[in-house]
mmCIF file of C-alpha atoms in Angstrom:
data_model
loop_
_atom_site.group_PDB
_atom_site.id
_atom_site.type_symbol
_atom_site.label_atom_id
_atom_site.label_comp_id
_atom_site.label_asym_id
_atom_site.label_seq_id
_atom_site.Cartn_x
_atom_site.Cartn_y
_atom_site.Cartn_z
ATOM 1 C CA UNK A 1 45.193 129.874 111.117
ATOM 2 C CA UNK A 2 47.203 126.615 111.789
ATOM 3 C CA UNK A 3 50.846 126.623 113.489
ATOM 4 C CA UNK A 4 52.013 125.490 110.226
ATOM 5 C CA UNK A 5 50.976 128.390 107.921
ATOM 6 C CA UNK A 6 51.391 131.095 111.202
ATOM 7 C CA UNK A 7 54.978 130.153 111.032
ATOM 8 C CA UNK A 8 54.884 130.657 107.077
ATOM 9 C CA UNK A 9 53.923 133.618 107.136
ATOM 10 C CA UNK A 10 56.094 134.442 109.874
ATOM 11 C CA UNK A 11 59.321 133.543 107.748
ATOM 12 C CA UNK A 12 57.518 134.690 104.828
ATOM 13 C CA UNK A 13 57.962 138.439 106.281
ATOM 14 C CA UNK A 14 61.619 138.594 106.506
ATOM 15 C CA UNK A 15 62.281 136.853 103.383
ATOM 16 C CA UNK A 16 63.242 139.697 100.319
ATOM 17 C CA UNK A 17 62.616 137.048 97.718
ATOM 18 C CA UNK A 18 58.344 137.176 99.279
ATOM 19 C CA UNK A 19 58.022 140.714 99.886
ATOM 20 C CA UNK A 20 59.884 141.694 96.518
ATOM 21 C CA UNK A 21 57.208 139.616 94.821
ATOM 22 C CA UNK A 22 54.338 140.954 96.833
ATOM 23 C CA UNK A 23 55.108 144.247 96.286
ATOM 24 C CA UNK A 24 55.527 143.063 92.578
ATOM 25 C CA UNK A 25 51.855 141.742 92.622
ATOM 26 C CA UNK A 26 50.718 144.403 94.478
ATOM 27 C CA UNK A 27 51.672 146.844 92.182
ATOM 28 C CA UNK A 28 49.661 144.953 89.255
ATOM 29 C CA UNK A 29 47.105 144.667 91.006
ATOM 30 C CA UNK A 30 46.747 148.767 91.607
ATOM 31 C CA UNK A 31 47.267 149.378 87.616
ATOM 32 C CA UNK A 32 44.620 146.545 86.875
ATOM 33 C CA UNK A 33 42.845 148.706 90.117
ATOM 34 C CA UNK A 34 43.226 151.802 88.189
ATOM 35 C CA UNK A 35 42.401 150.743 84.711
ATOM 36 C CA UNK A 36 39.054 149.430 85.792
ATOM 37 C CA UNK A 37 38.354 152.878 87.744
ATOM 38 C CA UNK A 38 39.335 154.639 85.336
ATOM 39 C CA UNK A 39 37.017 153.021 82.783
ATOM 40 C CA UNK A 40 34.232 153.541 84.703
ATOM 41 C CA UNK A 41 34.448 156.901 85.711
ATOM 42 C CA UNK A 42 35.127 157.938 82.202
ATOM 43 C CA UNK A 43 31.702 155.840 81.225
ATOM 44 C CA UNK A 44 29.931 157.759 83.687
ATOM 45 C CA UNK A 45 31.154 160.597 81.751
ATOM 46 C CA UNK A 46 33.721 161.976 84.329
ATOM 47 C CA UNK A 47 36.507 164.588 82.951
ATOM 48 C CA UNK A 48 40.119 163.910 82.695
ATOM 49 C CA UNK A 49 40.472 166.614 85.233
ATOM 50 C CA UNK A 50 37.814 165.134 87.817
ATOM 51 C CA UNK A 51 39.781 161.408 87.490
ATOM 52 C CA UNK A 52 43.082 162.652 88.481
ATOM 53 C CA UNK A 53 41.823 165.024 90.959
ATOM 54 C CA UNK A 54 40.662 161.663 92.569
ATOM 55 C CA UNK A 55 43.635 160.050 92.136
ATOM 56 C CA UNK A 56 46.187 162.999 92.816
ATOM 57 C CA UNK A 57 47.475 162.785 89.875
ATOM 58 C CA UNK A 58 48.122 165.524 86.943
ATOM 59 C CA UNK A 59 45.145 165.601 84.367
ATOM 60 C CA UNK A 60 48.165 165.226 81.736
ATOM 61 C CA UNK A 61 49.585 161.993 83.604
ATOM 62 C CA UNK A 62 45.695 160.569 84.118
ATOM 63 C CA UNK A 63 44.829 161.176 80.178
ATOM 64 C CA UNK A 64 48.449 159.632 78.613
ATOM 65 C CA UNK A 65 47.962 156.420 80.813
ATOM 66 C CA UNK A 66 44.610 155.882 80.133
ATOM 67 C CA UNK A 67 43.283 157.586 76.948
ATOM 68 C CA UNK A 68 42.919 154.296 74.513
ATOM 69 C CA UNK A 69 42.865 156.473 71.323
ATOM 70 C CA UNK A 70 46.629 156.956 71.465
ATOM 71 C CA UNK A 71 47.246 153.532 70.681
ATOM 72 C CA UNK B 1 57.627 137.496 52.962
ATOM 73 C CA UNK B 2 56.184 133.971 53.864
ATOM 74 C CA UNK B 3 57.095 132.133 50.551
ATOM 75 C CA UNK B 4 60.809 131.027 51.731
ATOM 76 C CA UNK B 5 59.454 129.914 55.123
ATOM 77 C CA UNK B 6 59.634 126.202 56.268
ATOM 78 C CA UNK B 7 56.483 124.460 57.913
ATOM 79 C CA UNK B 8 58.465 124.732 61.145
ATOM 80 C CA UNK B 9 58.787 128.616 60.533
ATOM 81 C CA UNK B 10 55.281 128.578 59.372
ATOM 82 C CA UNK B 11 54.568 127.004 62.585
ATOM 83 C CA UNK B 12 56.407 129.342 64.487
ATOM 84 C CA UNK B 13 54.316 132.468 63.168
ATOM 85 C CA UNK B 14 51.008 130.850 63.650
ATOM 86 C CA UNK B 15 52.204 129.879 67.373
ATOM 87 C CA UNK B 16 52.955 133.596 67.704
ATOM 88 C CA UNK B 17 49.399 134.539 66.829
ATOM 89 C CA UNK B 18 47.943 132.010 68.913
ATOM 90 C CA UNK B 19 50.060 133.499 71.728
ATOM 91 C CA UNK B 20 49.081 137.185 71.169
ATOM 92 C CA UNK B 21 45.274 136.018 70.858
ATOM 93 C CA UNK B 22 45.775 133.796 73.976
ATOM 94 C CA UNK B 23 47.270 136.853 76.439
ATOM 95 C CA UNK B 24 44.564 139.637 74.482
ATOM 96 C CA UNK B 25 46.949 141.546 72.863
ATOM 97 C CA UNK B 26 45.858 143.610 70.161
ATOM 98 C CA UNK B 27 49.135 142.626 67.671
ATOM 99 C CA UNK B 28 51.896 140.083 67.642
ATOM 100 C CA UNK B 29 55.366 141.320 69.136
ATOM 101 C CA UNK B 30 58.634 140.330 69.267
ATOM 102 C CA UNK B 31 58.037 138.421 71.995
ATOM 103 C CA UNK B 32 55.220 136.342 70.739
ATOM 104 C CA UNK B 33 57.335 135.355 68.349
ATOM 105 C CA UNK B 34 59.986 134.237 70.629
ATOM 106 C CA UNK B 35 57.551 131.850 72.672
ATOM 107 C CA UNK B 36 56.306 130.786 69.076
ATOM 108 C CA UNK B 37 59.875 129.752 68.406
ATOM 109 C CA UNK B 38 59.651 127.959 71.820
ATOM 110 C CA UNK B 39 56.102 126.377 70.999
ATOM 111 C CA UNK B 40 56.676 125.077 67.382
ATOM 112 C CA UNK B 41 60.710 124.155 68.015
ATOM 113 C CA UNK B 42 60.729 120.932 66.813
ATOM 114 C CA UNK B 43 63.511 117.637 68.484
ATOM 115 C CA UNK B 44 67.194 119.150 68.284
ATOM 116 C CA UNK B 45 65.839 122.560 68.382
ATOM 117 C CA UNK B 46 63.583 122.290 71.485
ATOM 118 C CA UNK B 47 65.925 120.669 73.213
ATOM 119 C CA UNK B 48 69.008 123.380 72.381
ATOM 120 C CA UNK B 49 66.466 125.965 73.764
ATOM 121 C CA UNK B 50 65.448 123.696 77.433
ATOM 122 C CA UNK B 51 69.337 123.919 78.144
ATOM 123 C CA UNK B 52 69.629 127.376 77.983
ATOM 124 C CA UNK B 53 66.757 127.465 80.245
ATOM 125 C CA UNK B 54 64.254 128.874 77.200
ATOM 126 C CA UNK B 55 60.910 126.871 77.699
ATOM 127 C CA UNK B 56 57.124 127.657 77.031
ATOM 128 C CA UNK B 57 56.317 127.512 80.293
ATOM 129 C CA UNK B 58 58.990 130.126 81.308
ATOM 130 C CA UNK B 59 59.240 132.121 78.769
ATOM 131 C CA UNK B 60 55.108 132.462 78.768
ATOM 132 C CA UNK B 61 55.689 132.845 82.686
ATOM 133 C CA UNK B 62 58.475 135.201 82.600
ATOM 134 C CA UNK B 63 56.483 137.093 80.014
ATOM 135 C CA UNK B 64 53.148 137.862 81.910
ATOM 136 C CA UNK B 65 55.814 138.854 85.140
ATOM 137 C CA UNK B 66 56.833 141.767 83.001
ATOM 138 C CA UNK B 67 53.518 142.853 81.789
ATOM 139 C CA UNK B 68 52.253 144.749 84.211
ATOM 140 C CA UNK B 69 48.454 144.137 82.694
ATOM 141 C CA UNK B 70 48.553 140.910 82.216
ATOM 142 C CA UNK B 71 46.021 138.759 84.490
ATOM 143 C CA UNK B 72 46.803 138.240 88.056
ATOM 144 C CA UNK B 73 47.783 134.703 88.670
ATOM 145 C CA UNK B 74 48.004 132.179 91.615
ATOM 146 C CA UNK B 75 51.382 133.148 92.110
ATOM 147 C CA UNK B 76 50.341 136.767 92.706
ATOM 148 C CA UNK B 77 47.467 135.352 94.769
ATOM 149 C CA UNK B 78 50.172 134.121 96.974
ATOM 150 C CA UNK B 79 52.474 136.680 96.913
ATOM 151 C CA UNK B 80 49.208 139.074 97.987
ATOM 152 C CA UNK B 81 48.359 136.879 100.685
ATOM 153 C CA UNK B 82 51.720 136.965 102.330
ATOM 154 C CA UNK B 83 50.836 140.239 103.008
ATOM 155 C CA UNK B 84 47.405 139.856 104.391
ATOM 156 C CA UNK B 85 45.718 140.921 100.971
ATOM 157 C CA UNK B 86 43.061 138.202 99.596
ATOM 158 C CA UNK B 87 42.761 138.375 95.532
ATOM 159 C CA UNK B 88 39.815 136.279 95.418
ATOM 160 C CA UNK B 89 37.931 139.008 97.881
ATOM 161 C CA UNK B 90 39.252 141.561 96.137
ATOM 162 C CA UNK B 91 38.454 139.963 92.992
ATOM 163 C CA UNK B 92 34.692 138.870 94.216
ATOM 164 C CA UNK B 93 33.727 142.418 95.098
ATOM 165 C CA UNK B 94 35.312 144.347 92.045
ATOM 166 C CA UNK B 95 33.192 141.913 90.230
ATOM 167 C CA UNK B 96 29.781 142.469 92.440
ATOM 168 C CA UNK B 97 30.597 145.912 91.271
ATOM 169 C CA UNK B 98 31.438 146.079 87.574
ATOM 170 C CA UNK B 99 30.837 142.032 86.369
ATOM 171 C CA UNK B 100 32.600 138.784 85.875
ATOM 172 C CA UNK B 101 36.240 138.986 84.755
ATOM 173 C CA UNK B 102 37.316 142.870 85.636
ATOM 174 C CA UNK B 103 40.156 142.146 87.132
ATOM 175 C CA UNK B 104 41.683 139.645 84.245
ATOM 176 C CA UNK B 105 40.352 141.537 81.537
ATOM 177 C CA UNK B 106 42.042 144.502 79.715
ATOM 178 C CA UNK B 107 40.544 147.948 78.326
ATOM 179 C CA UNK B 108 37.729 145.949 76.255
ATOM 180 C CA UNK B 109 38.645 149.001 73.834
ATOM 181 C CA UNK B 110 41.895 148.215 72.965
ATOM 182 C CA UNK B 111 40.642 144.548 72.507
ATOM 183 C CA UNK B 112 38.067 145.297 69.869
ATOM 184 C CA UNK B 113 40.434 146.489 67.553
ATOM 185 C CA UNK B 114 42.125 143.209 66.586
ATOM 186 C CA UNK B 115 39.521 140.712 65.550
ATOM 187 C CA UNK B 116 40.041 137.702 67.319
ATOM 188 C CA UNK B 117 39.300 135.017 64.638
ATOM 189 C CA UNK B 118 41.391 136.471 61.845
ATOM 190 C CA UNK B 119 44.941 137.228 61.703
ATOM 191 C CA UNK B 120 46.226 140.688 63.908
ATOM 192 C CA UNK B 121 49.204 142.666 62.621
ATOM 193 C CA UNK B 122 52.589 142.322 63.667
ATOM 194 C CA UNK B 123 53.948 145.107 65.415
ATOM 195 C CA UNK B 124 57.084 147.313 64.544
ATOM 196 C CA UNK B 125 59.470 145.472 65.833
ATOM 197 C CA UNK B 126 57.992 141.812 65.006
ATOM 198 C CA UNK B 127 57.833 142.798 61.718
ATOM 199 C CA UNK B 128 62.069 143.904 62.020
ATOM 200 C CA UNK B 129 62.583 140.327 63.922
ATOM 201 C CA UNK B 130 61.056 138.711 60.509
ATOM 202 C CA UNK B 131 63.144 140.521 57.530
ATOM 203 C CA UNK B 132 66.117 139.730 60.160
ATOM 204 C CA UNK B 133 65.519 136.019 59.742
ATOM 205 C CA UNK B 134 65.580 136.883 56.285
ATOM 206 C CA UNK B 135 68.970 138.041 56.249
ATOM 207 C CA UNK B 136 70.004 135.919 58.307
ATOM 208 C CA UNK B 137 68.874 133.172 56.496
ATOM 209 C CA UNK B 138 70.682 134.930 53.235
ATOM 210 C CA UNK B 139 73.988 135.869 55.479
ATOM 211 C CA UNK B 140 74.535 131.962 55.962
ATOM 212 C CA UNK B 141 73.816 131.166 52.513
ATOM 213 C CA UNK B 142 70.191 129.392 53.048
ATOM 214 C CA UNK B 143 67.464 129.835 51.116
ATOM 215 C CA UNK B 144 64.701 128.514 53.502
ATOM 216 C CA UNK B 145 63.926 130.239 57.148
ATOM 217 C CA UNK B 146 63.599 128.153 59.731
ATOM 218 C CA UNK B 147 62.803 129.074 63.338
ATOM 219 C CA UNK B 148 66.532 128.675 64.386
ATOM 220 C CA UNK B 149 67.161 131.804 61.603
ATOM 221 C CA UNK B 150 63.593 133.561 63.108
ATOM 222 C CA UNK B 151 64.826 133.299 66.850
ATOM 223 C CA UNK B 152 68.535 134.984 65.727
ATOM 224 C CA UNK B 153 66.295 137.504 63.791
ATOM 225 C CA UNK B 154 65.145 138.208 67.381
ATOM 226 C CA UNK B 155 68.514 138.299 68.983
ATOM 227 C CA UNK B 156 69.746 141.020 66.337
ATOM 228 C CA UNK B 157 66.561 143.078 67.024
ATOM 229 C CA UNK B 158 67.160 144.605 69.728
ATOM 230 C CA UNK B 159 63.321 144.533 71.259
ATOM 231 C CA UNK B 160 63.859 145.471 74.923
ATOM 232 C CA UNK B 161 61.348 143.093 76.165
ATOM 233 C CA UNK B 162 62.411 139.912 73.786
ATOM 234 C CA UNK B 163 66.057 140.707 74.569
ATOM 235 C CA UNK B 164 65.100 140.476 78.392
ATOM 236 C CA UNK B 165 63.443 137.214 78.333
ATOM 237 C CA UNK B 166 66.200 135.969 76.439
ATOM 238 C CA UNK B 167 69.103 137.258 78.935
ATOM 239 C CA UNK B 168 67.066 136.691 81.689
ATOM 240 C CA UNK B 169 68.453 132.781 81.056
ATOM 241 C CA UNK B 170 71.376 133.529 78.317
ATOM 242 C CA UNK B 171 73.940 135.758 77.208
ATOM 243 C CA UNK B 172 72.469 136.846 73.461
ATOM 244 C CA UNK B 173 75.851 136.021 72.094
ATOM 245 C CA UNK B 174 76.275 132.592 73.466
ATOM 246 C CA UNK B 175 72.600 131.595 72.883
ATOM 247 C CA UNK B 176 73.673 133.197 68.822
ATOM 248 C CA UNK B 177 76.852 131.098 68.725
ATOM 249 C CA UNK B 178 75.239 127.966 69.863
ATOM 250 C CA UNK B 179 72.077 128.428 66.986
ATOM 251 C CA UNK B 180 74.632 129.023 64.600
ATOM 252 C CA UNK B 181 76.853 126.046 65.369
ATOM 253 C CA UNK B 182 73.506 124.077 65.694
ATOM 254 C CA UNK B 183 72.371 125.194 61.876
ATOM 255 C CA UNK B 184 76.168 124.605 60.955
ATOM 256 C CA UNK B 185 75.451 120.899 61.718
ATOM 257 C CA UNK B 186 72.409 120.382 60.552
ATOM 258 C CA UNK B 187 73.993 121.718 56.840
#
């Protein structure tokens, strides 16, 4: 890493502005995360109940978020 | 409802499609149609809409910011890397795994629905935005719709996420006093 982008990141850290829109990103980045997991495991034929035992989650919460025949 | 429309309005409804199609969603909203007003706004128009800070680029911008599943961009890229997280690895091995594009693409069920070469429906509150323009067009005493009379259709809808773009830049009632004055002249 040069000087140049050490010290970038180095006032990046402190600045609200960047980490508000990291966390921002970040947080798309988990529900694109989630939708593509989700997808899968449901292709390989994994329950509701399995999918949010995985993720922690209730089966209820897993199934409204992700169950495309709502829409 | 499209007889009374001008080209320009026209216009502004095609743009919408073309917006829906170009960010995969499965039916035009409210705030397609905005960024179609944006797209197809034609000289005094387009310029009315740049000072109150409503562009294509922005709004389109502004837009994909507050969809939460709408592709990750280089600005997310960078905001990732700040802290120490590297999209394109991330990206490269979630594609190893399930193939080119997973991370930009939605649900490919909820895509198939809305055929991609013919027109997709407009949703609830699209659908409000247009009969608005309608009476908005009849509440000033005009018989044809333009997209000054489509984008105050908007403003009087009341769609959260149109009404956020919008205020994001300008109060709805200044950015509604300033269309009307602006139709006033062109009378």
């Amino acid at each position: 890493m040069s000087e140049a982008t050490t010290l970038a990141a180095a006032a990046a850290s402190s600045d609200p502005a960047v980490g508000l829109r990291a966390v921002r990103a970040l947080r798309r980045l988990l529900e694109r995360l989630e939708e593509v997991q989700v997808a899968n495991a449901r292709e390989r034929g994994w329950s509701w109940q399995a999918i949010a035992d995985e993720l922690g989650v209730s089966r209820q919460a897993v199934h409204q978020k992700h169950n495309r025949k709502r829409r | 409802m499209f007889e009374r429309f001008a080209d320009s309005a026209r216009s502004v409804v095609v743009a919408a499609q073309q917006e829906a199609i170009r960010v995969h969603d499965p039916r035009i909203e409210a705030s397609h149609l905005l960024i179609g007003v944006a797209v197809a706004a034609e000289e005094p128009l387009r310029v009315l809409l740049a000072e109150e800070g409503l562009t294509v680029d922005g709004l389109r911008s502004d837009r994909a910011a507050r969809t939460a599943d709408s592709p990750l961009g280089d600005e997310d890229a960078a905001a990732l890397e700040a802290i120490g997280i590297d999209l394109d690895e991330v990206r490269s091995r979630l594609e190893a795994a399930f193939g080119k594009g997973v991370l930009d693409g939605k649900g490919t069920d909820r895509r198939a629905g809305a055929n991609r070469l013919g027109h997709i429906p407009f949703d609830r509150a699209a659908k409000k935005s247009l009969e608005l323009a309608l009476r908005e067009a009849i509440a000033r005493r005009e018989r044809v719709i333009r997209p000054e009379h489509i984008l105050l259709g908007l403003l009087r809808s009341d769609d959260p996420a149109t009404v956020a773009l919008v205020e994001a830049h300008v109060p709805r009632a200044q950015l509604r006093q300033r269309l009307n004055g602006h139709l006033d002249a062109a009378a």
